[in-house]
Amino acid sequence: MGTLRCVTLDLDDTLWDHRRAQAEALRLIASESLPDIRVDTFVDRFHYHNKILWAQYDAGEVDVGTVKEQRFERALRDVGSTSHDATAIGEDYLQRYGRLPYLRPGAREVLDVLAGQVLVGCVTDGFTEVQHLKLETTQIARYFDFVLTSEEVGVTKPDPAMYAAAAAAAGCPLDEIVHVGDSLEKDIVGAVACGMRAAWVPHPEMPSWEVSDPAPDWVLSTLYELPVVLGLESAQR
Ligand SMILES: [Mg+2]
């Protein structure tokens, strides 16, 4: 096991509360731009199509633009709306969603402790422009030595190429990096399989709490525990 040189963190539902922001942005869009539809049904259909499209994107079957457009196109069609511009609504949604300032508990405090002691990277699946918008809105962009999005790298986690890109950006071997994330499949199995160590911080609304194989090196109830398990807390306190 190498020394600790770099900590990479997932963004959505690890540092930033994607679930909360997505729910709020969808309701805002529905109430302001789609007054003639049933909001709950629309939100349900959005989730249904969004999940399918992201799985197709992960498998390399569709591109980013298709995900952005089709999830709204299909959800609107399902609720019987044919008169709306799904592309414009999709863009409006992303702008509102990315500007919601919902950090997960401890995110800023932990980044503040890590920065300066180790290299700090953000390794995130998502649209580059939107992920950077979240970092700017929440004023945490300054803590990162590098930010890698799946759109830039061309693959999504847990593809080993995503973690290889992180090691290249950090300029250190994989066993000197600890990756932190909420997804067992994407963050924990992906990073551990590459030779990184990994800390799992489940989102409280996560449906399953069964630990993966390979297992994470650490299971944290909140991000506040991260500097403690990494032995980094004392340098700043
Ligand atoms: Mg995540």
mmCIF file of C-alpha atoms and ligand atoms in Angstrom:
data_model
loop_
_atom_site.group_PDB
_atom_site.id
_atom_site.type_symbol
_atom_site.label_atom_id
_atom_site.label_comp_id
_atom_site.label_asym_id
_atom_site.label_seq_id
_atom_site.Cartn_x
_atom_site.Cartn_y
_atom_site.Cartn_z
ATOM 1 C CA MET A 1 0.000 0.000 0.000
ATOM 2 C CA GLY A 2 1.458 3.331 -1.062
ATOM 3 C CA THR A 3 1.582 6.520 0.896
ATOM 4 C CA LEU A 4 -1.369 8.856 0.515
ATOM 5 C CA ARG A 5 -0.668 11.456 -2.160
ATOM 6 C CA CYS A 6 -4.084 12.191 -3.614
ATOM 7 C CA VAL A 7 -7.767 12.022 -2.671
ATOM 8 C CA THR A 8 -10.317 11.927 -5.489
ATOM 9 C CA LEU A 9 -13.976 12.539 -4.753
ATOM 10 C CA ASP A 10 -17.159 11.837 -6.659
ATOM 11 C CA LEU A 11 -19.411 14.894 -7.022
ATOM 12 C CA ASP A 12 -23.060 13.785 -7.348
ATOM 13 C CA ASP A 13 -24.505 12.578 -4.041
ATOM 14 C CA THR A 14 -21.039 12.581 -2.464
ATOM 15 C CA LEU A 15 -20.053 16.261 -2.276
ATOM 16 C CA TRP A 16 -23.199 17.710 -3.855
ATOM 17 C CA ASP A 17 -26.763 16.581 -3.167
ATOM 18 C CA HIS A 18 -27.840 15.534 -6.647
ATOM 19 C CA ARG A 19 -30.998 13.799 -5.422
ATOM 20 C CA ARG A 20 -32.276 16.896 -3.666
ATOM 21 C CA ALA A 21 -31.325 19.248 -6.514
ATOM 22 C CA GLN A 22 -32.825 17.015 -9.190
ATOM 23 C CA ALA A 23 -36.125 16.737 -7.324
ATOM 24 C CA GLU A 24 -36.328 20.495 -6.793
ATOM 25 C CA ALA A 25 -35.307 21.444 -10.344
ATOM 26 C CA LEU A 26 -37.832 19.043 -11.892
ATOM 27 C CA ARG A 27 -40.629 20.490 -9.778
ATOM 28 C CA LEU A 28 -39.613 24.058 -10.630
ATOM 29 C CA ILE A 29 -39.593 23.280 -14.335
ATOM 30 C CA ALA A 30 -42.911 21.468 -14.148
ATOM 31 C CA SER A 31 -44.706 24.153 -12.158
ATOM 32 C CA GLU A 32 -43.380 27.086 -14.206
ATOM 33 C CA SER A 33 -43.112 25.753 -17.745
ATOM 34 C CA LEU A 34 -45.556 22.836 -17.792
ATOM 35 C CA PRO A 35 -48.676 23.981 -15.909
ATOM 36 C CA ASP A 36 -50.977 21.659 -17.849
ATOM 37 C CA ILE A 37 -49.355 18.367 -16.853
ATOM 38 C CA ARG A 38 -49.440 16.214 -13.729
ATOM 39 C CA VAL A 39 -46.157 16.889 -11.948
ATOM 40 C CA ASP A 40 -45.830 13.552 -10.115
ATOM 41 C CA THR A 41 -46.432 11.544 -13.260
ATOM 42 C CA PHE A 42 -44.005 13.705 -15.227
ATOM 43 C CA VAL A 43 -41.298 13.285 -12.551
ATOM 44 C CA ASP A 44 -41.851 9.502 -12.467
ATOM 45 C CA ARG A 45 -41.587 9.247 -16.247
ATOM 46 C CA PHE A 46 -38.474 11.449 -16.271
ATOM 47 C CA HIS A 47 -36.746 9.112 -13.793
ATOM 48 C CA TYR A 48 -37.802 6.073 -15.802
ATOM 49 C CA HIS A 49 -36.367 7.373 -19.077
ATOM 50 C CA ASN A 50 -33.358 9.069 -17.466
ATOM 51 C CA LYS A 51 -32.239 5.764 -15.951
ATOM 52 C CA ILE A 52 -32.541 3.908 -19.256
ATOM 53 C CA LEU A 53 -30.732 6.633 -21.200
ATOM 54 C CA TRP A 54 -27.849 6.872 -18.708
ATOM 55 C CA ALA A 55 -27.436 3.081 -18.857
ATOM 56 C CA GLN A 56 -27.279 3.345 -22.656
ATOM 57 C CA TYR A 57 -24.775 6.198 -22.347
ATOM 58 C CA ASP A 58 -22.642 4.124 -19.912
ATOM 59 C CA ALA A 59 -22.675 1.306 -22.478
ATOM 60 C CA GLY A 60 -21.575 3.690 -25.230
ATOM 61 C CA GLU A 61 -24.847 3.274 -27.136
ATOM 62 C CA VAL A 62 -26.007 6.908 -27.109
ATOM 63 C CA ASP A 63 -24.241 10.283 -26.834
ATOM 64 C CA VAL A 64 -24.588 13.070 -24.280
ATOM 65 C CA GLY A 65 -26.940 15.112 -26.461
ATOM 66 C CA THR A 66 -29.346 12.204 -26.769
ATOM 67 C CA VAL A 67 -29.504 11.801 -22.971
ATOM 68 C CA LYS A 68 -30.106 15.536 -22.455
ATOM 69 C CA GLU A 69 -32.920 15.730 -25.003
ATOM 70 C CA GLN A 70 -34.601 12.369 -25.009
ATOM 71 C CA ARG A 71 -35.290 12.091 -21.283
ATOM 72 C CA PHE A 72 -37.545 15.165 -21.527
ATOM 73 C CA GLU A 73 -38.897 14.345 -24.976
ATOM 74 C CA ARG A 74 -40.014 10.904 -23.793
ATOM 75 C CA ALA A 75 -41.308 12.015 -20.378
ATOM 76 C CA LEU A 76 -43.382 14.774 -21.981
ATOM 77 C CA ARG A 77 -44.737 12.359 -24.570
ATOM 78 C CA ASP A 78 -45.731 9.933 -21.785
ATOM 79 C CA VAL A 79 -47.796 12.605 -20.015
ATOM 80 C CA GLY A 80 -49.522 13.497 -23.270
ATOM 81 C CA SER A 81 -47.740 16.770 -23.940
ATOM 82 C CA THR A 82 -46.812 17.364 -27.558
ATOM 83 C CA SER A 83 -46.702 21.153 -27.648
ATOM 84 C CA HIS A 84 -43.570 21.709 -25.557
ATOM 85 C CA ASP A 85 -40.033 22.220 -26.771
ATOM 86 C CA ALA A 86 -38.246 19.345 -25.000
ATOM 87 C CA THR A 87 -34.796 20.650 -25.962
ATOM 88 C CA ALA A 88 -35.430 24.083 -24.420
ATOM 89 C CA ILE A 89 -36.962 22.525 -21.298
ATOM 90 C CA GLY A 90 -33.985 20.161 -20.972
ATOM 91 C CA GLU A 91 -31.551 23.076 -21.167
ATOM 92 C CA ASP A 92 -33.592 25.155 -18.700
ATOM 93 C CA TYR A 93 -33.630 22.200 -16.302
ATOM 94 C CA LEU A 94 -29.832 21.786 -16.415
ATOM 95 C CA GLN A 95 -29.226 25.487 -15.773
ATOM 96 C CA ARG A 96 -31.544 25.528 -12.767
ATOM 97 C CA TYR A 97 -30.350 22.181 -11.432
ATOM 98 C CA GLY A 98 -26.642 23.095 -11.649
ATOM 99 C CA ARG A 99 -27.229 26.364 -9.795
ATOM 100 C CA LEU A 100 -28.767 24.810 -6.674
ATOM 101 C CA PRO A 101 -26.255 25.205 -3.831
ATOM 102 C CA TYR A 102 -26.802 21.885 -2.082
ATOM 103 C CA LEU A 103 -23.563 20.548 -0.661
ATOM 104 C CA ARG A 104 -23.699 17.337 1.351
ATOM 105 C CA PRO A 105 -22.897 17.721 5.074
ATOM 106 C CA GLY A 106 -19.182 18.227 5.682
ATOM 107 C CA ALA A 107 -18.233 18.692 2.021
ATOM 108 C CA ARG A 108 -16.705 22.141 2.315
ATOM 109 C CA GLU A 109 -15.079 21.468 5.692
ATOM 110 C CA VAL A 110 -13.461 18.244 4.474
ATOM 111 C CA LEU A 111 -12.165 19.784 1.238
ATOM 112 C CA ASP A 112 -10.705 22.572 3.341
ATOM 113 C CA VAL A 113 -8.787 20.026 5.447
ATOM 114 C CA LEU A 114 -7.608 17.949 2.454
ATOM 115 C CA ALA A 115 -6.441 20.832 0.261
ATOM 116 C CA GLY A 116 -2.816 21.641 0.937
ATOM 117 C CA GLN A 117 -2.125 18.272 2.566
ATOM 118 C CA VAL A 118 -2.812 16.031 -0.442
ATOM 119 C CA LEU A 119 -3.704 16.550 -4.090
ATOM 120 C CA VAL A 120 -7.474 16.806 -4.444
ATOM 121 C CA GLY A 121 -9.332 15.650 -7.544
ATOM 122 C CA CYS A 122 -12.954 15.493 -8.570
ATOM 123 C CA VAL A 123 -13.820 12.392 -10.635
ATOM 124 C CA THR A 124 -17.414 12.612 -11.785
ATOM 125 C CA ASP A 125 -19.831 11.109 -14.272
ATOM 126 C CA GLY A 126 -21.794 13.930 -15.840
ATOM 127 C CA PHE A 127 -21.926 16.779 -18.284
ATOM 128 C CA THR A 128 -18.754 18.892 -18.101
ATOM 129 C CA GLU A 129 -20.494 22.283 -18.199
ATOM 130 C CA VAL A 130 -23.042 21.329 -15.554
ATOM 131 C CA GLN A 131 -20.528 19.716 -13.198
ATOM 132 C CA HIS A 132 -18.348 22.862 -13.314
ATOM 133 C CA LEU A 133 -21.458 25.001 -12.751
ATOM 134 C CA LYS A 134 -22.109 23.072 -9.503
ATOM 135 C CA LEU A 135 -18.496 23.572 -8.349
ATOM 136 C CA GLU A 136 -18.693 27.313 -9.075
ATOM 137 C CA THR A 137 -22.144 27.799 -7.529
ATOM 138 C CA THR A 138 -21.104 26.119 -4.294
ATOM 139 C CA GLN A 139 -17.686 27.849 -4.329
ATOM 140 C CA ILE A 140 -15.718 24.622 -3.947
ATOM 141 C CA ALA A 141 -13.935 24.745 -7.336
ATOM 142 C CA ARG A 142 -10.852 26.304 -5.729
ATOM 143 C CA TYR A 143 -10.147 23.199 -3.650
ATOM 144 C CA PHE A 144 -9.469 20.951 -6.656
ATOM 145 C CA ASP A 145 -6.119 20.347 -8.312
ATOM 146 C CA PHE A 146 -7.995 18.639 -11.152
ATOM 147 C CA VAL A 147 -11.559 17.882 -12.246
ATOM 148 C CA LEU A 148 -12.307 14.962 -14.589
ATOM 149 C CA THR A 149 -15.751 14.426 -16.053
ATOM 150 C CA SER A 150 -16.915 11.347 -17.933
ATOM 151 C CA GLU A 151 -17.804 13.602 -20.848
ATOM 152 C CA GLU A 152 -14.150 14.695 -21.120
ATOM 153 C CA VAL A 153 -12.604 11.277 -20.535
ATOM 154 C CA GLY A 154 -15.063 9.537 -22.880
ATOM 155 C CA VAL A 155 -16.051 6.733 -20.491
ATOM 156 C CA THR A 156 -18.025 6.573 -17.225
ATOM 157 C CA LYS A 157 -17.065 5.021 -13.897
ATOM 158 C CA PRO A 158 -16.351 2.166 -13.175
ATOM 159 C CA ASP A 159 -14.395 1.999 -16.455
ATOM 160 C CA PRO A 160 -10.699 1.683 -15.462
ATOM 161 C CA ALA A 161 -9.855 4.426 -17.971
ATOM 162 C CA MET A 162 -11.574 6.930 -15.690
ATOM 163 C CA TYR A 163 -9.317 5.984 -12.772
ATOM 164 C CA ALA A 164 -6.231 5.797 -14.993
ATOM 165 C CA ALA A 165 -7.014 9.362 -16.096
ATOM 166 C CA ALA A 166 -7.183 10.394 -12.428
ATOM 167 C CA ALA A 167 -3.755 8.855 -11.711
ATOM 168 C CA ALA A 168 -2.328 10.601 -14.772
ATOM 169 C CA ALA A 169 -3.791 13.937 -13.627
ATOM 170 C CA ALA A 170 -2.399 13.414 -10.112
ATOM 171 C CA GLY A 171 0.972 12.223 -11.423
ATOM 172 C CA CYS A 172 1.138 9.379 -8.908
ATOM 173 C CA PRO A 173 0.469 5.622 -8.866
ATOM 174 C CA LEU A 174 -3.050 4.309 -8.262
ATOM 175 C CA ASP A 175 -2.108 2.870 -4.850
ATOM 176 C CA GLU A 176 -1.290 6.374 -3.604
ATOM 177 C CA ILE A 177 -4.844 7.566 -4.294
ATOM 178 C CA VAL A 178 -7.965 7.196 -2.139
ATOM 179 C CA HIS A 179 -11.260 7.578 -3.991
ATOM 180 C CA VAL A 180 -14.400 8.655 -2.127
ATOM 181 C CA GLY A 181 -17.927 8.139 -3.408
ATOM 182 C CA ASP A 182 -21.533 7.139 -2.782
ATOM 183 C CA SER A 183 -21.888 4.473 -5.490
ATOM 184 C CA LEU A 184 -20.657 0.972 -4.693
ATOM 185 C CA GLU A 185 -20.643 -0.031 -8.331
ATOM 186 C CA LYS A 186 -19.111 3.091 -9.844
ATOM 187 C CA ASP A 187 -16.906 4.449 -7.068
ATOM 188 C CA ILE A 188 -15.925 1.578 -4.805
ATOM 189 C CA VAL A 189 -15.703 -1.501 -7.039
ATOM 190 C CA GLY A 190 -14.270 0.641 -9.855
ATOM 191 C CA ALA A 191 -11.527 2.238 -7.776
ATOM 192 C CA VAL A 192 -10.557 -0.860 -5.743
ATOM 193 C CA ALA A 193 -10.384 -2.998 -8.902
ATOM 194 C CA CYS A 194 -7.820 -0.507 -10.257
ATOM 195 C CA GLY A 195 -5.634 -0.668 -7.154
ATOM 196 C CA MET A 196 -6.863 2.456 -5.389
ATOM 197 C CA ARG A 197 -8.148 2.493 -1.854
ATOM 198 C CA ALA A 198 -11.762 3.588 -1.483
ATOM 199 C CA ALA A 199 -14.053 5.190 1.092
ATOM 200 C CA TRP A 200 -17.800 4.676 0.739
ATOM 201 C CA VAL A 201 -20.134 7.438 1.915
ATOM 202 C CA PRO A 202 -23.661 6.191 1.203
ATOM 203 C CA HIS A 203 -26.377 8.774 0.572
ATOM 204 C CA PRO A 204 -29.097 8.361 3.248
ATOM 205 C CA GLU A 205 -31.714 7.799 0.530
ATOM 206 C CA MET A 206 -29.704 5.028 -1.117
ATOM 207 C CA PRO A 207 -31.934 1.986 -1.669
ATOM 208 C CA SER A 208 -29.419 -0.732 -0.708
ATOM 209 C CA TRP A 209 -26.784 -0.699 2.001
ATOM 210 C CA GLU A 210 -25.268 -4.072 1.198
ATOM 211 C CA VAL A 211 -21.490 -3.799 0.995
ATOM 212 C CA SER A 212 -19.859 -4.664 -2.322
ATOM 213 C CA ASP A 213 -17.212 -7.167 -3.295
ATOM 214 C CA PRO A 214 -14.505 -5.936 -3.394
ATOM 215 C CA ALA A 215 -15.446 -4.081 -0.225
ATOM 216 C CA PRO A 216 -14.537 -0.456 0.493
ATOM 217 C CA ASP A 217 -11.537 0.152 2.780
ATOM 218 C CA TRP A 218 -13.715 2.478 4.846
ATOM 219 C CA VAL A 219 -17.481 2.936 5.277
ATOM 220 C CA LEU A 220 -18.312 6.443 6.471
ATOM 221 C CA SER A 221 -21.602 7.755 7.847
ATOM 222 C CA THR A 222 -20.675 11.288 6.854
ATOM 223 C CA LEU A 223 -17.845 13.064 5.048
ATOM 224 C CA TYR A 224 -16.710 14.504 8.386
ATOM 225 C CA GLU A 225 -15.124 11.112 9.158
ATOM 226 C CA LEU A 226 -12.880 11.165 6.078
ATOM 227 C CA PRO A 227 -9.894 13.184 7.377
ATOM 228 C CA VAL A 228 -9.960 11.135 10.593
ATOM 229 C CA VAL A 229 -9.675 7.746 8.839
ATOM 230 C CA LEU A 230 -7.009 9.118 6.506
ATOM 231 C CA GLY A 231 -5.001 10.467 9.442
ATOM 232 C CA LEU A 232 -5.123 14.010 8.035
ATOM 233 C CA GLU A 233 -7.216 15.805 10.594
ATOM 234 C CA SER A 234 -4.548 16.754 13.105
ATOM 235 C CA ALA A 235 -2.431 18.768 10.663
ATOM 236 C CA GLN A 236 -5.082 21.504 10.571
ATOM 237 C CA ARG A 237 -6.634 21.335 14.004
HETATM 238 MG MG MG B 1 -22.291 9.730 -7.052
#
